[in-house]
Amino acid sequence: MKDRADPHVSTAGGRPGGLRRPSWARLDQKISPYLYVLPFFVLFAIFGLYPLGYTVWISLTDQSPMSPETSFVGAENFTRLLEDSRFWNSVGNTIGMFIVATIPQLMMALILANWLNRRLRGIGFFRMAIAIPIVTSTAVVALVFGMFFARDYGLANGILEMFGMERIDWRASRWTSWMSIASMVDWRWTGYNALIYLAAMQAISRDMYEAAELDGASRMRQFWQITVPLLKPTIIFTVTISTIYGLQLFTEPLMFTSGSGALSGGSTGQFQTITMYLVQVMRTYHQWGYAGAIALVLFLLIVVMSAINFLLVRRISSDR
């Protein structure tokens, strides 16, 4: 009588029982993950890499819709950019408004999220309410704030007069226009960042807070010693996203003024951002090659600022 083969013993020096996965199954296991992510990278190549490559090429030419011929000019556009005072004015405005808007915005979002993370009556309503600015049109926000900061009939000046202060022409000077535009940005995006922080806070174990309370730690100390360190990855994410958005600021300052010269950002360019200057060069002056150089420099500026903010936030979080 022949012994029956034990199915759990390998007969081919490989898998138990000599059971081998069919070759097509192994092939599917190796290839299918790449097929799942392939559509994204195809679209990214079409709408991301190709425009970037085209921008690099066009920045090295003098292409213009007003000229039938395009010549290769090398680094001439970038050399011209270094001596362009209007470009550097827009860089100063962009970075200034980014700092004025982003730092208070993220601080307020963190504090707001910490408050919304508590067990309060009607907390669901407040959590929903902070999402309202996100779904509001940027153009509507800009129009409302434009009326709020109007020189002759704006509510902001009305409040100042109630306290015996003089009216301010919010669009006339650099600092007042920066503050006005920063308030629009903060109103729109503070709730968005607060929701991100809130979601991260709810993943922190309550046991840590209860143990801290038993040790006598105050709420403030719990916030700085437990909440903020554990939110470091989330804070880095929001800082990076805010940096990218802040350096591409366009709609709010554009809608802050009106008329055909809106892209100029005020009579002296006091709130003209890099993106506004880029569009002005491209649409008004028809210098597509020069606009390509501005776009590339803006891209590099975003990369550098994001890296600086990343290192700065990581260093601050590590010190705590």
Coordinates of C-alpha atoms in Angstrom, one line a residue:
M1 CA 0.0 0.0 0.0
K2 CA 1.4 3.3 -1.0
D3 CA 1.8 6.1 1.5
R4 CA -0.4 9.1 0.9
A5 CA 1.6 12.3 0.3
D6 CA 1.4 14.8 3.2
P7 CA 0.0 18.0 1.7
H8 CA 1.9 20.1 4.3
V9 CA 5.3 18.8 3.2
S10 CA 7.2 20.4 0.5
T11 CA 8.0 18.2 -2.4
A12 CA 9.7 20.8 -4.6
G13 CA 12.0 22.5 -2.1
G14 CA 9.7 25.5 -2.3
R15 CA 6.2 26.1 -0.9
P16 CA 4.6 23.7 1.5
G17 CA 2.7 20.9 -0.2
G18 CA 4.3 21.7 -3.5
L19 CA 1.6 24.3 -4.1
R20 CA 3.0 27.0 -6.4
R21 CA 1.3 30.2 -7.1
P22 CA 0.6 30.4 -10.8
S23 CA 3.0 32.7 -12.7
W24 CA 0.2 35.0 -13.8
A25 CA -0.8 35.5 -10.1
R26 CA 2.8 36.4 -9.1
L27 CA 3.0 38.8 -12.1
D28 CA -0.3 40.4 -11.1
Q29 CA 1.0 40.9 -7.6
K30 CA 4.0 42.7 -8.8
I31 CA 2.5 44.8 -11.5
S32 CA -1.0 45.7 -10.2
P33 CA 0.2 48.2 -7.6
Y34 CA 2.0 50.1 -10.4
L35 CA -1.2 50.0 -12.6
Y36 CA -3.3 51.5 -9.8
V37 CA -1.0 54.5 -9.4
L38 CA -0.3 54.9 -13.1
P39 CA -3.3 57.1 -14.0
F40 CA -2.2 59.7 -11.4
F41 CA 1.3 59.8 -12.8
V42 CA 0.1 60.0 -16.4
L43 CA -2.1 63.0 -15.5
F44 CA 0.8 64.5 -13.4
A45 CA 3.1 64.2 -16.4
I46 CA 0.5 65.9 -18.7
F47 CA -0.6 68.7 -16.4
G48 CA 2.5 69.0 -14.1
L49 CA 5.7 68.0 -15.8
Y50 CA 4.9 69.2 -19.3
P51 CA 3.8 72.8 -18.2
L52 CA 7.0 72.9 -16.0
G53 CA 9.2 71.9 -18.9
Y54 CA 7.4 74.3 -21.2
T55 CA 7.9 77.1 -18.7
V56 CA 11.7 76.3 -18.6
W57 CA 11.9 76.4 -22.4
I58 CA 9.8 79.6 -22.8
S59 CA 11.8 81.4 -20.1
L60 CA 14.9 81.0 -22.3
T61 CA 13.2 82.7 -25.3
D62 CA 11.6 86.1 -26.1
Q63 CA 8.3 84.6 -27.1
S64 CA 5.4 87.0 -27.5
P65 CA 2.0 86.9 -29.2
M66 CA 2.9 90.3 -30.7
S67 CA 5.9 88.8 -32.6
P68 CA 5.7 86.0 -35.2
E69 CA 9.3 84.9 -34.5
T70 CA 10.7 83.5 -31.3
S71 CA 14.5 83.7 -30.5
F72 CA 16.5 81.9 -28.0
V73 CA 17.9 84.4 -25.5
G74 CA 19.5 82.2 -22.9
A75 CA 19.6 83.6 -19.4
E76 CA 18.7 87.2 -20.5
N77 CA 15.3 87.1 -18.9
F78 CA 16.8 86.1 -15.6
T79 CA 19.5 88.8 -15.8
R80 CA 16.8 91.3 -16.5
L81 CA 14.8 90.0 -13.6
L82 CA 17.6 90.8 -11.2
E83 CA 17.5 94.5 -12.2
D84 CA 13.7 94.8 -12.3
S85 CA 12.6 96.9 -9.3
R86 CA 8.9 96.2 -9.8
F87 CA 9.6 92.4 -9.6
W88 CA 11.5 92.9 -6.3
N89 CA 8.7 95.1 -5.0
S90 CA 6.2 92.3 -5.7
V91 CA 8.5 89.8 -3.9
G92 CA 8.6 92.1 -0.8
N93 CA 4.9 92.5 -0.9
T94 CA 4.3 88.7 -1.2
I95 CA 6.6 87.8 1.6
G96 CA 5.3 90.6 3.8
M97 CA 1.7 89.6 3.4
F98 CA 2.6 86.0 3.8
I99 CA 4.2 86.6 7.2
V100 CA 1.5 89.0 8.3
A101 CA -1.2 86.6 7.4
T102 CA 0.2 83.1 8.0
I103 CA 1.7 83.3 11.4
P104 CA -1.4 84.7 13.2
Q105 CA -3.6 82.4 11.0
L106 CA -1.9 79.2 12.2
M107 CA -1.6 80.3 15.8
M108 CA -5.4 81.1 15.9
A109 CA -6.2 77.8 14.2
L110 CA -4.2 75.9 16.8
I111 CA -5.9 77.7 19.7
L112 CA -9.3 77.4 18.1
A113 CA -8.8 73.6 17.5
N114 CA -7.7 73.2 21.1
W115 CA -10.9 74.9 22.3
L116 CA -13.1 72.8 19.9
N117 CA -11.4 69.6 21.2
R118 CA -13.1 70.1 24.6
R119 CA -16.4 68.6 25.7
L120 CA -18.7 71.6 25.5
R121 CA -22.4 72.0 24.9
G122 CA -23.3 72.6 21.3
I123 CA -19.7 71.8 20.2
G124 CA -21.0 70.2 17.0
F125 CA -22.5 73.6 15.9
F126 CA -19.2 75.4 16.4
R127 CA -17.2 72.7 14.6
M128 CA -19.5 73.1 11.6
A129 CA -19.5 76.9 11.8
I130 CA -15.8 77.2 11.3
A131 CA -16.1 75.4 8.0
I132 CA -18.4 78.1 6.5
P133 CA -15.5 80.4 5.3
I134 CA -14.0 77.4 3.4
V135 CA -17.1 77.1 1.2
T136 CA -17.5 80.8 0.6
S137 CA -16.3 82.1 -2.7
T138 CA -13.0 84.0 -2.6
A139 CA -14.4 86.7 -4.8
V140 CA -17.3 87.2 -2.4
V141 CA -15.0 87.4 0.6
A142 CA -12.8 89.9 -1.2
L143 CA -15.8 92.1 -2.2
V144 CA -17.2 92.0 1.4
F145 CA -13.8 92.9 2.9
G146 CA -13.3 95.5 0.2
M147 CA -16.5 97.3 1.4
F148 CA -15.5 96.7 5.0
F149 CA -12.2 98.6 4.5
A150 CA -13.7 101.3 2.2
R151 CA -12.3 104.7 3.0
D152 CA -15.5 106.8 3.0
Y153 CA -18.2 104.4 4.1
G154 CA -16.4 101.3 5.4
L155 CA -17.3 99.7 8.7
A156 CA -13.6 99.6 9.8
N157 CA -13.3 103.4 9.6
G158 CA -16.7 103.8 11.3
I159 CA -15.4 101.8 14.3
L160 CA -12.2 103.9 14.4
E161 CA -14.3 107.1 14.5
M162 CA -16.4 105.7 17.4
F163 CA -13.1 105.7 19.4
G164 CA -12.2 109.2 18.3
M165 CA -9.6 108.0 15.7
E166 CA -9.1 109.3 12.2
R167 CA -10.2 107.5 9.1
I168 CA -7.6 105.4 7.3
D169 CA -7.3 105.0 3.5
W170 CA -6.6 101.2 3.8
R171 CA -5.5 100.9 0.1
A172 CA -3.2 103.9 0.1
S173 CA -0.2 102.6 2.1
R174 CA 1.7 99.4 2.1
W175 CA 1.2 98.3 5.7
T176 CA -2.6 99.1 5.8
S177 CA -3.2 97.3 2.6
W178 CA -1.2 94.3 3.8
M179 CA -3.2 94.2 7.0
S180 CA -6.5 94.4 5.1
I181 CA -5.6 91.6 2.7
A182 CA -4.1 89.4 5.5
S183 CA -7.4 89.7 7.4
M184 CA -9.2 88.3 4.3
V185 CA -6.8 85.4 4.1
D186 CA -7.0 84.7 7.8
W187 CA -10.8 84.8 7.8
R188 CA -11.0 82.3 5.0
W189 CA -8.3 79.8 6.0
T190 CA -8.1 79.8 9.8
G191 CA -11.1 77.4 10.0
Y192 CA -9.6 75.1 7.5
N193 CA -6.4 74.7 9.4
A194 CA -8.3 74.4 12.7
L195 CA -10.2 71.4 11.3
I196 CA -7.0 69.8 10.3
Y197 CA -5.5 70.4 13.8
L198 CA -8.8 69.2 15.4
A199 CA -8.7 65.9 13.5
A200 CA -5.1 65.3 14.7
M201 CA -5.9 66.3 18.3
Q202 CA -8.7 63.7 18.5
A203 CA -6.2 61.0 17.6
I204 CA -4.2 61.8 20.8
S205 CA -5.1 59.4 23.7
R206 CA -7.1 60.9 26.5
D207 CA -5.0 58.8 28.9
M208 CA -2.1 61.1 28.4
Y209 CA -4.1 64.2 29.5
E210 CA -5.6 62.3 32.5
A211 CA -2.2 61.3 33.6
A212 CA -1.0 64.9 33.2
E213 CA -3.9 66.1 35.3
L214 CA -3.1 63.6 38.1
D215 CA 0.4 65.1 38.1
G216 CA -1.0 68.5 38.5
A217 CA -0.3 69.9 35.0
S218 CA -2.4 72.8 34.0
R219 CA -4.3 73.0 30.7
M220 CA -1.8 75.4 29.3
R221 CA 1.1 73.1 30.2
Q222 CA -0.8 70.1 28.7
F223 CA -1.3 72.1 25.5
W224 CA 2.4 73.0 25.1
Q225 CA 3.9 69.7 26.5
I226 CA 1.6 67.1 25.0
T227 CA -0.6 68.6 22.3
V228 CA 1.9 70.6 20.3
P229 CA 4.7 68.1 20.2
L230 CA 2.4 65.3 19.1
L231 CA 1.0 67.6 16.4
K232 CA 4.4 68.3 14.9
P233 CA 3.8 66.4 11.6
T234 CA 0.4 68.1 11.2
I235 CA 1.9 71.5 11.9
I236 CA 4.6 70.9 9.4
F237 CA 2.0 70.0 6.8
T238 CA -0.1 73.1 7.4
V239 CA 2.9 75.3 7.4
T240 CA 4.0 73.9 4.0
I241 CA 0.5 74.2 2.5
S242 CA 0.2 77.7 3.8
T243 CA 3.6 78.6 2.4
I244 CA 2.6 77.4 -1.0
Y245 CA -0.7 79.2 -1.0
G246 CA 0.7 82.4 0.6
L247 CA 3.4 82.8 -2.0
Q248 CA 0.8 82.4 -4.8
L249 CA -1.6 84.9 -3.3
F250 CA -3.6 86.4 -6.2
T251 CA -7.4 86.7 -5.9
E252 CA -7.6 88.6 -2.6
P253 CA -5.2 91.5 -3.5
L254 CA -6.7 91.6 -7.0
M255 CA -10.2 92.0 -5.7
F256 CA -9.1 94.4 -3.1
T257 CA -9.1 97.2 -5.7
S258 CA -11.1 97.6 -8.8
G259 CA -10.8 99.0 -12.4
S260 CA -8.5 98.2 -15.3
G261 CA -5.3 98.7 -13.2
A262 CA -6.2 96.1 -10.6
L263 CA -3.1 94.0 -11.6
S264 CA -0.9 96.9 -10.6
G265 CA -1.8 96.4 -6.9
G266 CA -2.4 100.0 -6.1
S267 CA -1.1 103.3 -7.5
T268 CA 2.5 102.5 -6.5
G269 CA 2.3 98.7 -6.5
Q270 CA 2.0 98.7 -2.7
F271 CA 0.1 95.4 -2.6
Q272 CA 1.1 93.8 -6.0
T273 CA 2.1 90.2 -5.5
I274 CA 4.4 88.1 -7.6
T275 CA 1.5 86.3 -9.3
M276 CA -0.2 89.6 -10.1
Y277 CA 3.0 90.9 -11.7
L278 CA 3.4 87.7 -13.6
V279 CA -0.1 87.9 -15.1
Q280 CA 0.5 91.6 -15.8
V281 CA 3.7 90.9 -17.7
M282 CA 2.0 88.1 -19.6
R283 CA -1.5 89.6 -20.3
T284 CA -0.7 93.4 -20.4
Y285 CA 2.9 93.5 -21.7
H286 CA 2.7 90.3 -23.8
Q287 CA 6.1 89.2 -22.7
W288 CA 5.6 85.5 -22.4
G289 CA 9.3 84.6 -22.1
Y290 CA 9.9 87.1 -19.3
A291 CA 6.7 85.8 -17.6
G292 CA 8.1 82.3 -17.8
A293 CA 11.3 83.5 -16.0
I294 CA 9.1 85.0 -13.2
A295 CA 7.1 81.8 -12.9
L296 CA 10.3 79.7 -12.5
V297 CA 11.8 82.1 -9.9
L298 CA 8.4 81.9 -8.0
F299 CA 8.6 78.1 -8.1
L300 CA 12.1 78.2 -6.6
L301 CA 11.1 80.7 -4.0
I302 CA 8.3 78.4 -2.9
V303 CA 10.6 75.4 -2.6
V304 CA 13.2 77.4 -0.6
M305 CA 10.6 79.0 1.7
S306 CA 8.9 75.6 2.3
A307 CA 12.2 74.0 3.2
I308 CA 13.1 76.9 5.6
N309 CA 9.7 76.7 7.3
F310 CA 10.0 72.9 7.5
L311 CA 13.4 73.1 9.2
L312 CA 12.3 75.9 11.4
V313 CA 9.1 74.2 12.7
R314 CA 11.0 70.9 13.2
R315 CA 13.6 72.7 15.2
I316 CA 11.1 74.6 17.4
S317 CA 9.2 71.4 18.0
S318 CA 12.4 69.5 18.9
D319 CA 13.4 72.2 21.4
R320 CA 10.1 71.8 23.4

